[in-house]
Amino acid sequence: MIPLEYELILSSLLLAIGLYGILARKNGIIVLMSIEIILNAAVLNFVAFSAYKGDPAGGVFALLAIAVAAAEAAVGLAVFLSIYQTHGTIELDKVRFLRW
Amino acid sequence: MFEYAWLILLFPLFAFLIVGLVGRRLPQGGGHVAVGGIAASLVVSGYLFWEVLGQGALGGEVHTTVDGYVWIPGIEGLAGSQAIHVGLLIDNLSALMLLLVSFLCLLIFVYSLGYMREEEGKHRYYAEVSLFSAGMLGTVSADNFLQLMVFWEIMGLCSYLLIGFWYHKPEAAKAAKKAFLVTRVGDVIFLVGILVIWNTFHTLVFDEIVAQMADSGSEGFAALLAAPQLLTIIPLLLFGGAIGKSAQFPLHAWLPDAMEGPATVSALIHAATMVKAGVYLTARSFIFLVPPAALPLEAPTVAILVIAVVGGFTAFFAGTMALTAYDIKRVLAFSTISQLAYMFLGLGAGAWLLTHGGETLGYTAALFHLFNHAFFKALLFLSAGSVIHAVHTNDMREMGGLARHLPITSKVMLVGSLALAGIVPFSGFFSKGEVLSATFEAAHEAPVFYLLYALGVLTALLTAFYTFRMWLMTFHGEYRGQGHPHESPAVMTAPLVVLAGFAVASGLLAYGMNGFGNLVFFGEPHAQMPLVGVPLAEYALEGLTLGVALLGIVLAWSVYATRRIPAERFTAAPSGAFLHRLLSRRYGIDDLYDAIGAKAVAGLARALDWFDRNVVDGVVNVVGRGGLAAAAGTDAFDRRVVDGAVNALSLETVRASWRLRQRQTGQVQTYAWMVVFGIVIVIVLVVGVSWFLRLQRGG
């Protein structure tokens, strides 16, 4: 059995990669993908602790989170599609209309 | 066991609610609902009366209280504070009154269907008469003074509303106001009387008062012994209410003017029922005039004499005013006052007789007269209404010769007139004779009753004279008005015929019931059949009354029919003309009241106005100026300090928000940076604090 620490380290790495993607990249799609990665880091934590404690609740939550993530990805893609149609770009530093 | 008696009150009350709410949309303005309500009441009252009779009322007495709910609860721990119940008192008197009132109301409501057919606002009329009948039925069945007063005031209100039924006529509006205000004077005195009774007995229930007066251990007994003058004050205060409602001198002025209302209203309220409430009240509170033997106090002679003298005087006084009236309904109004005064005279004489070891004759006679008078006076008013319906005027100078055109009305009115004049065997003869014989008997002890008896006999003469003056001016001779009068429809004449039957028979009816005194009495019933064992003197007295009545009719006949004695010969002499003017102007009493109203009250109003303008307004103005100065100070403070603070605060807020909004770049990733930065700070804090805590604990 894989020790818990390894799984947590992997999860932390995924979080760090996702954060980097969100904060550093300008392309909206990539930011969206980075959010998915962070979500997957969280899901991995659920599964890891579920296996470690022998409690199936974590697995159930993981499944729920995956389903929510799928819906969220669809909504996010739709939002970016719509932004592209109105602004002609999905570069996030160009999309500044949420401002005072 | 008489719980169903509540229905008697509730039926007309429901009729009032229905007609009042939706009467406008019903055919005939909801008149049929009003008739139905009172007919249901009549059925229940009839059954009640039958039950009361069945329980040995002939000679015995039924006396039951039907308890209702607690109206005003007593206050815990407060001495003398008792709950006030709503209840019905069922005894011979109230059962008879309930039957009488509901029967007369029914006949008059039916008559109204014809009389009011053409009127606008009929639903208003029917709603108000239904409420009135509930009020009257409640008055005669109340078991305590407060409840009686409530219903009494409901009647007063309805009287006001109905006199002013044609409120667009200034005279009607004025008459309504006058009736309300004058009776109000009496009502206030009555209210004071009720408060004095409460203060003395700590109860208002008739039965409990009667019991306390005979019980030497009770509170009221002790209070009366401590202050014997209460025994004079209480009946006088109650009598004050009675003279207001029953239009006795000096509060009689409203009744003649009340004739501005429809004739049905005059018949119902101002002849048959409401004005009898004063007599009923005096009869109901007879215990104060005739204290029980257990109470070691002298009877309130002064109060009894006041009642008898007011009665005797008003009878004559109102009778004289009827001599010169030309308005057919006013003649009847004056005669109503006069006949009501007979009842008070009878009550006064009866109380005198009872307190001097006599019998219950006067009390019975007064209520017998009330009973008979209700029928024949309602008949006379409704007949007058039928005449007015035909000729469209109240003035008898424009009538005459109507016997040809109104055959039924003229005959029934003749019956009513004979009853009012007191001709044997019509009902008025019996009761008026009884009242006068009671007065004559009382005179054995107090000679002042001889004077009252003489006034009573003189009034009988006047009554016969003005009654036939009225009948002859209306129906005899040639028609002096315009148009072609026609007889009223059957819906109006049928009640007249029924009433005429009662006007003939109601006097004899009592003899059929083994004497009225066996049905309604105070103390003990008549021991024997009337007309048995009556002394010869009694026949002589009755004969005298009958003789003067016949003389009055003959006089009226020779003045107004054959004109053997021309009326002008009387008015031509200066003294006669003066008398005529005096009587037409009703002894100037109305003028006096008007003067009191116009001069004294207006003068008082002017004085108050001056006081108001100069003193009250002055104070108000000073206070106002002070207020203005204070307001200016406050204003400055408000502008400088309060507003300054508010302005400074808002300005700073605006500046701060300006700086803050610079941070709102619209760059999603900047926000994400802030979020991450915040999370890092939180994590650092949590980890740092927990590390620090562990360090402390671990030492």
mmCIF file with all atom_site columns, C-alpha atoms in Angstrom, chain B residues 378-537:
data_model
loop_
_atom_site.group_PDB
_atom_site.id
_atom_site.type_symbol
_atom_site.label_atom_id
_atom_site.label_alt_id
_atom_site.label_comp_id
_atom_site.label_asym_id
_atom_site.label_entity_id
_atom_site.label_seq_id
_atom_site.pdbx_PDB_ins_code
_atom_site.Cartn_x
_atom_site.Cartn_y
_atom_site.Cartn_z
_atom_site.occupancy
_atom_site.B_iso_or_equiv
_atom_site.pdbx_formal_charge
_atom_site.auth_seq_id
_atom_site.auth_comp_id
_atom_site.auth_asym_id
_atom_site.auth_atom_id
_atom_site.pdbx_PDB_model_num
ATOM 1   C CA . ALA B 1 378 ? -101.481 53.589 18.349 1.00 0.00 ? 378 ALA B CA 1
ATOM 2   C CA . LEU B 1 379 ? -104.854 53.297 16.627 1.00 0.00 ? 379 LEU B CA 1
ATOM 3   C CA . LEU B 1 380 ? -105.359 57.077 16.676 1.00 0.00 ? 380 LEU B CA 1
ATOM 4   C CA . PHE B 1 381 ? -101.880 57.806 15.350 1.00 0.00 ? 381 PHE B CA 1
ATOM 5   C CA . LEU B 1 382 ? -102.163 55.240 12.586 1.00 0.00 ? 382 LEU B CA 1
ATOM 6   C CA . SER B 1 383 ? -105.590 56.591 11.644 1.00 0.00 ? 383 SER B CA 1
ATOM 7   C CA . ALA B 1 384 ? -104.113 60.077 11.566 1.00 0.00 ? 384 ALA B CA 1
ATOM 8   C CA . GLY B 1 385 ? -101.387 58.627 9.344  1.00 0.00 ? 385 GLY B CA 1
ATOM 9   C CA . SER B 1 386 ? -104.051 57.204 7.065  1.00 0.00 ? 386 SER B CA 1
ATOM 10  C CA . VAL B 1 387 ? -105.728 60.639 6.888  1.00 0.00 ? 387 VAL B CA 1
ATOM 11  C CA . ILE B 1 388 ? -102.412 62.342 6.160  1.00 0.00 ? 388 ILE B CA 1
ATOM 12  C CA . HIS B 1 389 ? -101.713 59.708 3.531  1.00 0.00 ? 389 HIS B CA 1
ATOM 13  C CA . ALA B 1 390 ? -104.989 60.682 1.881  1.00 0.00 ? 390 ALA B CA 1
ATOM 14  C CA . VAL B 1 391 ? -104.860 64.485 2.059  1.00 0.00 ? 391 VAL B CA 1
ATOM 15  C CA . HIS B 1 392 ? -101.090 65.120 2.249  1.00 0.00 ? 392 HIS B CA 1
ATOM 16  C CA . THR B 1 393 ? -101.288 67.638 5.068  1.00 0.00 ? 393 THR B CA 1
ATOM 17  C CA . ASN B 1 394 ? -101.273 67.629 8.847  1.00 0.00 ? 394 ASN B CA 1
ATOM 18  C CA . ASP B 1 395 ? -103.383 70.756 9.188  1.00 0.00 ? 395 ASP B CA 1
ATOM 19  C CA . MET B 1 396 ? -106.930 70.027 10.332 1.00 0.00 ? 396 MET B CA 1
ATOM 20  C CA . ARG B 1 397 ? -108.132 73.342 8.883  1.00 0.00 ? 397 ARG B CA 1
ATOM 21  C CA . GLU B 1 398 ? -107.603 71.839 5.440  1.00 0.00 ? 398 GLU B CA 1
ATOM 22  C CA . MET B 1 399 ? -109.524 68.674 6.237  1.00 0.00 ? 399 MET B CA 1
ATOM 23  C CA . GLY B 1 400 ? -113.181 68.145 7.044  1.00 0.00 ? 400 GLY B CA 1
ATOM 24  C CA . GLY B 1 401 ? -115.876 65.930 5.618  1.00 0.00 ? 401 GLY B CA 1
ATOM 25  C CA . LEU B 1 402 ? -113.451 63.080 5.189  1.00 0.00 ? 402 LEU B CA 1
ATOM 26  C CA . ALA B 1 403 ? -115.902 60.530 6.619  1.00 0.00 ? 403 ALA B CA 1
ATOM 27  C CA . ARG B 1 404 ? -117.332 60.114 3.118  1.00 0.00 ? 404 ARG B CA 1
ATOM 28  C CA . HIS B 1 405 ? -113.940 59.532 1.500  1.00 0.00 ? 405 HIS B CA 1
ATOM 29  C CA . LEU B 1 406 ? -112.321 57.480 4.246  1.00 0.00 ? 406 LEU B CA 1
ATOM 30  C CA . PRO B 1 407 ? -115.126 55.292 5.591  1.00 0.00 ? 407 PRO B CA 1
ATOM 31  C CA . ILE B 1 408 ? -112.943 52.740 7.397  1.00 0.00 ? 408 ILE B CA 1
ATOM 32  C CA . THR B 1 409 ? -110.461 55.242 8.795  1.00 0.00 ? 409 THR B CA 1
ATOM 33  C CA . SER B 1 410 ? -113.201 57.508 10.103 1.00 0.00 ? 410 SER B CA 1
ATOM 34  C CA . LYS B 1 411 ? -114.943 54.647 11.915 1.00 0.00 ? 411 LYS B CA 1
ATOM 35  C CA . VAL B 1 412 ? -111.841 53.193 13.537 1.00 0.00 ? 412 VAL B CA 1
ATOM 36  C CA . MET B 1 413 ? -110.710 56.663 14.543 1.00 0.00 ? 413 MET B CA 1
ATOM 37  C CA . LEU B 1 414 ? -114.091 57.242 16.139 1.00 0.00 ? 414 LEU B CA 1
ATOM 38  C CA . VAL B 1 415 ? -113.545 54.056 18.151 1.00 0.00 ? 415 VAL B CA 1
ATOM 39  C CA . GLY B 1 416 ? -110.104 55.290 19.184 1.00 0.00 ? 416 GLY B CA 1
ATOM 40  C CA . SER B 1 417 ? -111.484 58.709 20.108 1.00 0.00 ? 417 SER B CA 1
ATOM 41  C CA . LEU B 1 418 ? -114.236 57.192 22.244 1.00 0.00 ? 418 LEU B CA 1
ATOM 42  C CA . ALA B 1 419 ? -111.635 55.060 23.999 1.00 0.00 ? 419 ALA B CA 1
ATOM 43  C CA . LEU B 1 420 ? -109.410 58.087 24.601 1.00 0.00 ? 420 LEU B CA 1
ATOM 44  C CA . ALA B 1 421 ? -112.354 60.173 25.835 1.00 0.00 ? 421 ALA B CA 1
ATOM 45  C CA . GLY B 1 422 ? -113.222 57.380 28.245 1.00 0.00 ? 422 GLY B CA 1
ATOM 46  C CA . ILE B 1 423 ? -116.722 56.408 27.182 1.00 0.00 ? 423 ILE B CA 1
ATOM 47  C CA . VAL B 1 424 ? -118.102 53.112 28.442 1.00 0.00 ? 424 VAL B CA 1
ATOM 48  C CA . PRO B 1 425 ? -117.473 50.334 27.325 1.00 0.00 ? 425 PRO B CA 1
ATOM 49  C CA . PHE B 1 426 ? -114.344 51.405 25.434 1.00 0.00 ? 426 PHE B CA 1
ATOM 50  C CA . SER B 1 427 ? -111.055 50.585 27.112 1.00 0.00 ? 427 SER B CA 1
ATOM 51  C CA . GLY B 1 428 ? -110.057 54.083 28.223 1.00 0.00 ? 428 GLY B CA 1
ATOM 52  C CA . PHE B 1 429 ? -113.108 54.319 30.457 1.00 0.00 ? 429 PHE B CA 1
ATOM 53  C CA . PHE B 1 430 ? -112.015 51.468 32.717 1.00 0.00 ? 430 PHE B CA 1
ATOM 54  C CA . SER B 1 431 ? -108.409 52.394 33.248 1.00 0.00 ? 431 SER B CA 1
ATOM 55  C CA . LYS B 1 432 ? -108.924 56.138 33.505 1.00 0.00 ? 432 LYS B CA 1
ATOM 56  C CA . GLY B 1 433 ? -111.692 55.560 36.002 1.00 0.00 ? 433 GLY B CA 1
ATOM 57  C CA . GLU B 1 434 ? -109.432 53.284 38.049 1.00 0.00 ? 434 GLU B CA 1
ATOM 58  C CA . VAL B 1 435 ? -106.638 55.861 38.089 1.00 0.00 ? 435 VAL B CA 1
ATOM 59  C CA . LEU B 1 436 ? -109.030 58.549 39.249 1.00 0.00 ? 436 LEU B CA 1
ATOM 60  C CA . SER B 1 437 ? -110.592 56.376 41.932 1.00 0.00 ? 437 SER B CA 1
ATOM 61  C CA . ALA B 1 438 ? -107.129 55.492 43.225 1.00 0.00 ? 438 ALA B CA 1
ATOM 62  C CA . THR B 1 439 ? -106.387 59.212 43.422 1.00 0.00 ? 439 THR B CA 1
ATOM 63  C CA . PHE B 1 440 ? -109.653 59.842 45.220 1.00 0.00 ? 440 PHE B CA 1
ATOM 64  C CA . GLU B 1 441 ? -108.930 57.094 47.729 1.00 0.00 ? 441 GLU B CA 1
ATOM 65  C CA . ALA B 1 442 ? -105.439 58.439 48.388 1.00 0.00 ? 442 ALA B CA 1
ATOM 66  C CA . ALA B 1 443 ? -107.058 61.779 49.215 1.00 0.00 ? 443 ALA B CA 1
ATOM 67  C CA . HIS B 1 444 ? -108.459 60.313 52.430 1.00 0.00 ? 444 HIS B CA 1
ATOM 68  C CA . GLU B 1 445 ? -104.952 60.519 53.850 1.00 0.00 ? 445 GLU B CA 1
ATOM 69  C CA . ALA B 1 446 ? -103.549 63.542 52.024 1.00 0.00 ? 446 ALA B CA 1
ATOM 70  C CA . PRO B 1 447 ? -105.955 66.264 50.905 1.00 0.00 ? 447 PRO B CA 1
ATOM 71  C CA . VAL B 1 448 ? -103.587 67.362 48.150 1.00 0.00 ? 448 VAL B CA 1
ATOM 72  C CA . PHE B 1 449 ? -104.892 64.375 46.217 1.00 0.00 ? 449 PHE B CA 1
ATOM 73  C CA . TYR B 1 450 ? -108.341 66.026 46.147 1.00 0.00 ? 450 TYR B CA 1
ATOM 74  C CA . LEU B 1 451 ? -106.765 68.775 44.083 1.00 0.00 ? 451 LEU B CA 1
ATOM 75  C CA . LEU B 1 452 ? -105.095 66.218 41.843 1.00 0.00 ? 452 LEU B CA 1
ATOM 76  C CA . TYR B 1 453 ? -108.389 64.376 41.525 1.00 0.00 ? 453 TYR B CA 1
ATOM 77  C CA . ALA B 1 454 ? -110.103 67.591 40.479 1.00 0.00 ? 454 ALA B CA 1
ATOM 78  C CA . LEU B 1 455 ? -107.363 68.219 37.909 1.00 0.00 ? 455 LEU B CA 1
ATOM 79  C CA . GLY B 1 456 ? -107.805 64.655 36.670 1.00 0.00 ? 456 GLY B CA 1
ATOM 80  C CA . VAL B 1 457 ? -111.552 65.074 36.224 1.00 0.00 ? 457 VAL B CA 1
ATOM 81  C CA . LEU B 1 458 ? -111.022 68.412 34.504 1.00 0.00 ? 458 LEU B CA 1
ATOM 82  C CA . THR B 1 459 ? -108.507 66.734 32.219 1.00 0.00 ? 459 THR B CA 1
ATOM 83  C CA . ALA B 1 460 ? -111.072 64.083 31.369 1.00 0.00 ? 460 ALA B CA 1
ATOM 84  C CA . LEU B 1 461 ? -113.372 66.897 30.246 1.00 0.00 ? 461 LEU B CA 1
ATOM 85  C CA . LEU B 1 462 ? -110.607 68.497 28.185 1.00 0.00 ? 462 LEU B CA 1
ATOM 86  C CA . THR B 1 463 ? -109.646 65.114 26.724 1.00 0.00 ? 463 THR B CA 1
ATOM 87  C CA . ALA B 1 464 ? -113.147 64.409 25.495 1.00 0.00 ? 464 ALA B CA 1
ATOM 88  C CA . PHE B 1 465 ? -113.431 67.931 24.113 1.00 0.00 ? 465 PHE B CA 1
ATOM 89  C CA . TYR B 1 466 ? -110.191 68.089 22.138 1.00 0.00 ? 466 TYR B CA 1
ATOM 90  C CA . THR B 1 467 ? -110.513 64.492 20.943 1.00 0.00 ? 467 THR B CA 1
ATOM 91  C CA . PHE B 1 468 ? -113.874 65.203 19.382 1.00 0.00 ? 468 PHE B CA 1
ATOM 92  C CA . ARG B 1 469 ? -112.755 68.608 18.189 1.00 0.00 ? 469 ARG B CA 1
ATOM 93  C CA . MET B 1 470 ? -110.088 66.700 16.281 1.00 0.00 ? 470 MET B CA 1
ATOM 94  C CA . TRP B 1 471 ? -112.482 64.055 14.983 1.00 0.00 ? 471 TRP B CA 1
ATOM 95  C CA . LEU B 1 472 ? -115.123 66.565 13.959 1.00 0.00 ? 472 LEU B CA 1
ATOM 96  C CA . MET B 1 473 ? -112.660 68.930 12.273 1.00 0.00 ? 473 MET B CA 1
ATOM 97  C CA . THR B 1 474 ? -111.252 66.013 10.323 1.00 0.00 ? 474 THR B CA 1
ATOM 98  C CA . PHE B 1 475 ? -114.276 63.987 9.345  1.00 0.00 ? 475 PHE B CA 1
ATOM 99  C CA . HIS B 1 476 ? -117.353 66.192 9.771  1.00 0.00 ? 476 HIS B CA 1
ATOM 100 C CA . GLY B 1 477 ? -118.653 69.021 7.599  1.00 0.00 ? 477 GLY B CA 1
ATOM 101 C CA . GLU B 1 478 ? -117.341 69.973 4.167  1.00 0.00 ? 478 GLU B CA 1
ATOM 102 C CA . TYR B 1 479 ? -113.960 69.144 2.711  1.00 0.00 ? 479 TYR B CA 1
ATOM 103 C CA . ARG B 1 480 ? -111.764 72.281 2.876  1.00 0.00 ? 480 ARG B CA 1
ATOM 104 C CA . GLY B 1 481 ? -108.661 70.954 1.154  1.00 0.00 ? 481 GLY B CA 1
ATOM 105 C CA . GLN B 1 482 ? -107.741 70.257 -2.442 1.00 0.00 ? 482 GLN B CA 1
ATOM 106 C CA . GLY B 1 483 ? -107.735 67.072 -4.502 1.00 0.00 ? 483 GLY B CA 1
ATOM 107 C CA . HIS B 1 484 ? -109.707 63.897 -4.042 1.00 0.00 ? 484 HIS B CA 1
ATOM 108 C CA . PRO B 1 485 ? -108.790 61.947 -0.945 1.00 0.00 ? 485 PRO B CA 1
ATOM 109 C CA . HIS B 1 486 ? -109.069 58.185 -1.185 1.00 0.00 ? 486 HIS B CA 1
ATOM 110 C CA . GLU B 1 487 ? -109.121 55.383 1.370  1.00 0.00 ? 487 GLU B CA 1
ATOM 111 C CA . SER B 1 488 ? -105.800 53.733 2.237  1.00 0.00 ? 488 SER B CA 1
ATOM 112 C CA . PRO B 1 489 ? -104.914 50.223 0.969  1.00 0.00 ? 489 PRO B CA 1
ATOM 113 C CA . ALA B 1 490 ? -105.873 47.112 2.903  1.00 0.00 ? 490 ALA B CA 1
ATOM 114 C CA . VAL B 1 491 ? -102.362 46.613 4.259  1.00 0.00 ? 491 VAL B CA 1
ATOM 115 C CA . MET B 1 492 ? -102.932 49.826 6.218  1.00 0.00 ? 492 MET B CA 1
ATOM 116 C CA . THR B 1 493 ? -106.581 49.462 7.162  1.00 0.00 ? 493 THR B CA 1
ATOM 117 C CA . ALA B 1 494 ? -106.247 45.860 8.369  1.00 0.00 ? 494 ALA B CA 1
ATOM 118 C CA . PRO B 1 495 ? -103.966 46.780 11.313 1.00 0.00 ? 495 PRO B CA 1
ATOM 119 C CA . LEU B 1 496 ? -106.329 49.671 12.059 1.00 0.00 ? 496 LEU B CA 1
ATOM 120 C CA . VAL B 1 497 ? -109.286 47.342 12.315 1.00 0.00 ? 497 VAL B CA 1
ATOM 121 C CA . VAL B 1 498 ? -107.346 44.936 14.553 1.00 0.00 ? 498 VAL B CA 1
ATOM 122 C CA . LEU B 1 499 ? -106.307 47.826 16.790 1.00 0.00 ? 499 LEU B CA 1
ATOM 123 C CA . ALA B 1 500 ? -109.884 49.120 16.870 1.00 0.00 ? 500 ALA B CA 1
ATOM 124 C CA . GLY B 1 501 ? -110.961 45.711 18.107 1.00 0.00 ? 501 GLY B CA 1
ATOM 125 C CA . PHE B 1 502 ? -108.431 45.964 20.927 1.00 0.00 ? 502 PHE B CA 1
ATOM 126 C CA . ALA B 1 503 ? -109.408 49.550 21.704 1.00 0.00 ? 503 ALA B CA 1
ATOM 127 C CA . VAL B 1 504 ? -112.928 48.287 22.335 1.00 0.00 ? 504 VAL B CA 1
ATOM 128 C CA . ALA B 1 505 ? -112.018 45.058 24.065 1.00 0.00 ? 505 ALA B CA 1
ATOM 129 C CA . SER B 1 506 ? -108.758 45.579 25.966 1.00 0.00 ? 506 SER B CA 1
ATOM 130 C CA . GLY B 1 507 ? -110.664 47.128 28.847 1.00 0.00 ? 507 GLY B CA 1
ATOM 131 C CA . LEU B 1 508 ? -113.105 44.264 29.037 1.00 0.00 ? 508 LEU B CA 1
ATOM 132 C CA . LEU B 1 509 ? -110.361 41.700 28.392 1.00 0.00 ? 509 LEU B CA 1
ATOM 133 C CA . ALA B 1 510 ? -108.913 42.337 31.815 1.00 0.00 ? 510 ALA B CA 1
ATOM 134 C CA . TYR B 1 511 ? -112.262 41.498 33.383 1.00 0.00 ? 511 TYR B CA 1
ATOM 135 C CA . GLY B 1 512 ? -112.171 38.232 31.513 1.00 0.00 ? 512 GLY B CA 1
ATOM 136 C CA . MET B 1 513 ? -108.818 37.494 33.150 1.00 0.00 ? 513 MET B CA 1
ATOM 137 C CA . ASN B 1 514 ? -110.315 37.831 36.643 1.00 0.00 ? 514 ASN B CA 1
ATOM 138 C CA . GLY B 1 515 ? -109.158 41.423 36.765 1.00 0.00 ? 515 GLY B CA 1
ATOM 139 C CA . PHE B 1 516 ? -106.016 43.115 35.583 1.00 0.00 ? 516 PHE B CA 1
ATOM 140 C CA . GLY B 1 517 ? -104.990 43.431 39.216 1.00 0.00 ? 517 GLY B CA 1
ATOM 141 C CA . ASN B 1 518 ? -104.629 39.669 39.370 1.00 0.00 ? 518 ASN B CA 1
ATOM 142 C CA . LEU B 1 519 ? -102.122 39.790 36.537 1.00 0.00 ? 519 LEU B CA 1
ATOM 143 C CA . VAL B 1 520 ? -100.048 42.875 37.244 1.00 0.00 ? 520 VAL B CA 1
ATOM 144 C CA . PHE B 1 521 ? -99.712  43.993 40.822 1.00 0.00 ? 521 PHE B CA 1
ATOM 145 C CA . PHE B 1 522 ? -97.250  45.069 43.433 1.00 0.00 ? 522 PHE B CA 1
ATOM 146 C CA . GLY B 1 523 ? -97.250  43.088 46.641 1.00 0.00 ? 523 GLY B CA 1
ATOM 147 C CA . GLU B 1 524 ? -100.588 41.292 46.766 1.00 0.00 ? 524 GLU B CA 1
ATOM 148 C CA . PRO B 1 525 ? -103.035 40.667 43.936 1.00 0.00 ? 525 PRO B CA 1
ATOM 149 C CA . HIS B 1 526 ? -106.633 41.767 44.105 1.00 0.00 ? 526 HIS B CA 1
ATOM 150 C CA . ALA B 1 527 ? -108.387 39.491 46.501 1.00 0.00 ? 527 ALA B CA 1
ATOM 151 C CA . GLN B 1 528 ? -111.614 39.340 44.580 1.00 0.00 ? 528 GLN B CA 1
ATOM 152 C CA . MET B 1 529 ? -113.232 39.808 41.224 1.00 0.00 ? 529 MET B CA 1
ATOM 153 C CA . PRO B 1 530 ? -113.559 43.445 40.259 1.00 0.00 ? 530 PRO B CA 1
ATOM 154 C CA . LEU B 1 531 ? -117.110 44.783 40.295 1.00 0.00 ? 531 LEU B CA 1
ATOM 155 C CA . VAL B 1 532 ? -117.759 42.519 43.249 1.00 0.00 ? 532 VAL B CA 1
ATOM 156 C CA . GLY B 1 533 ? -117.820 44.283 46.555 1.00 0.00 ? 533 GLY B CA 1
ATOM 157 C CA . VAL B 1 534 ? -117.079 47.632 44.978 1.00 0.00 ? 534 VAL B CA 1
ATOM 158 C CA . PRO B 1 535 ? -118.576 50.338 47.197 1.00 0.00 ? 535 PRO B CA 1
ATOM 159 C CA . LEU B 1 536 ? -121.275 52.610 45.890 1.00 0.00 ? 536 LEU B CA 1
ATOM 160 C CA . ALA B 1 537 ? -118.890 55.572 45.990 1.00 0.00 ? 537 ALA B CA 1
#
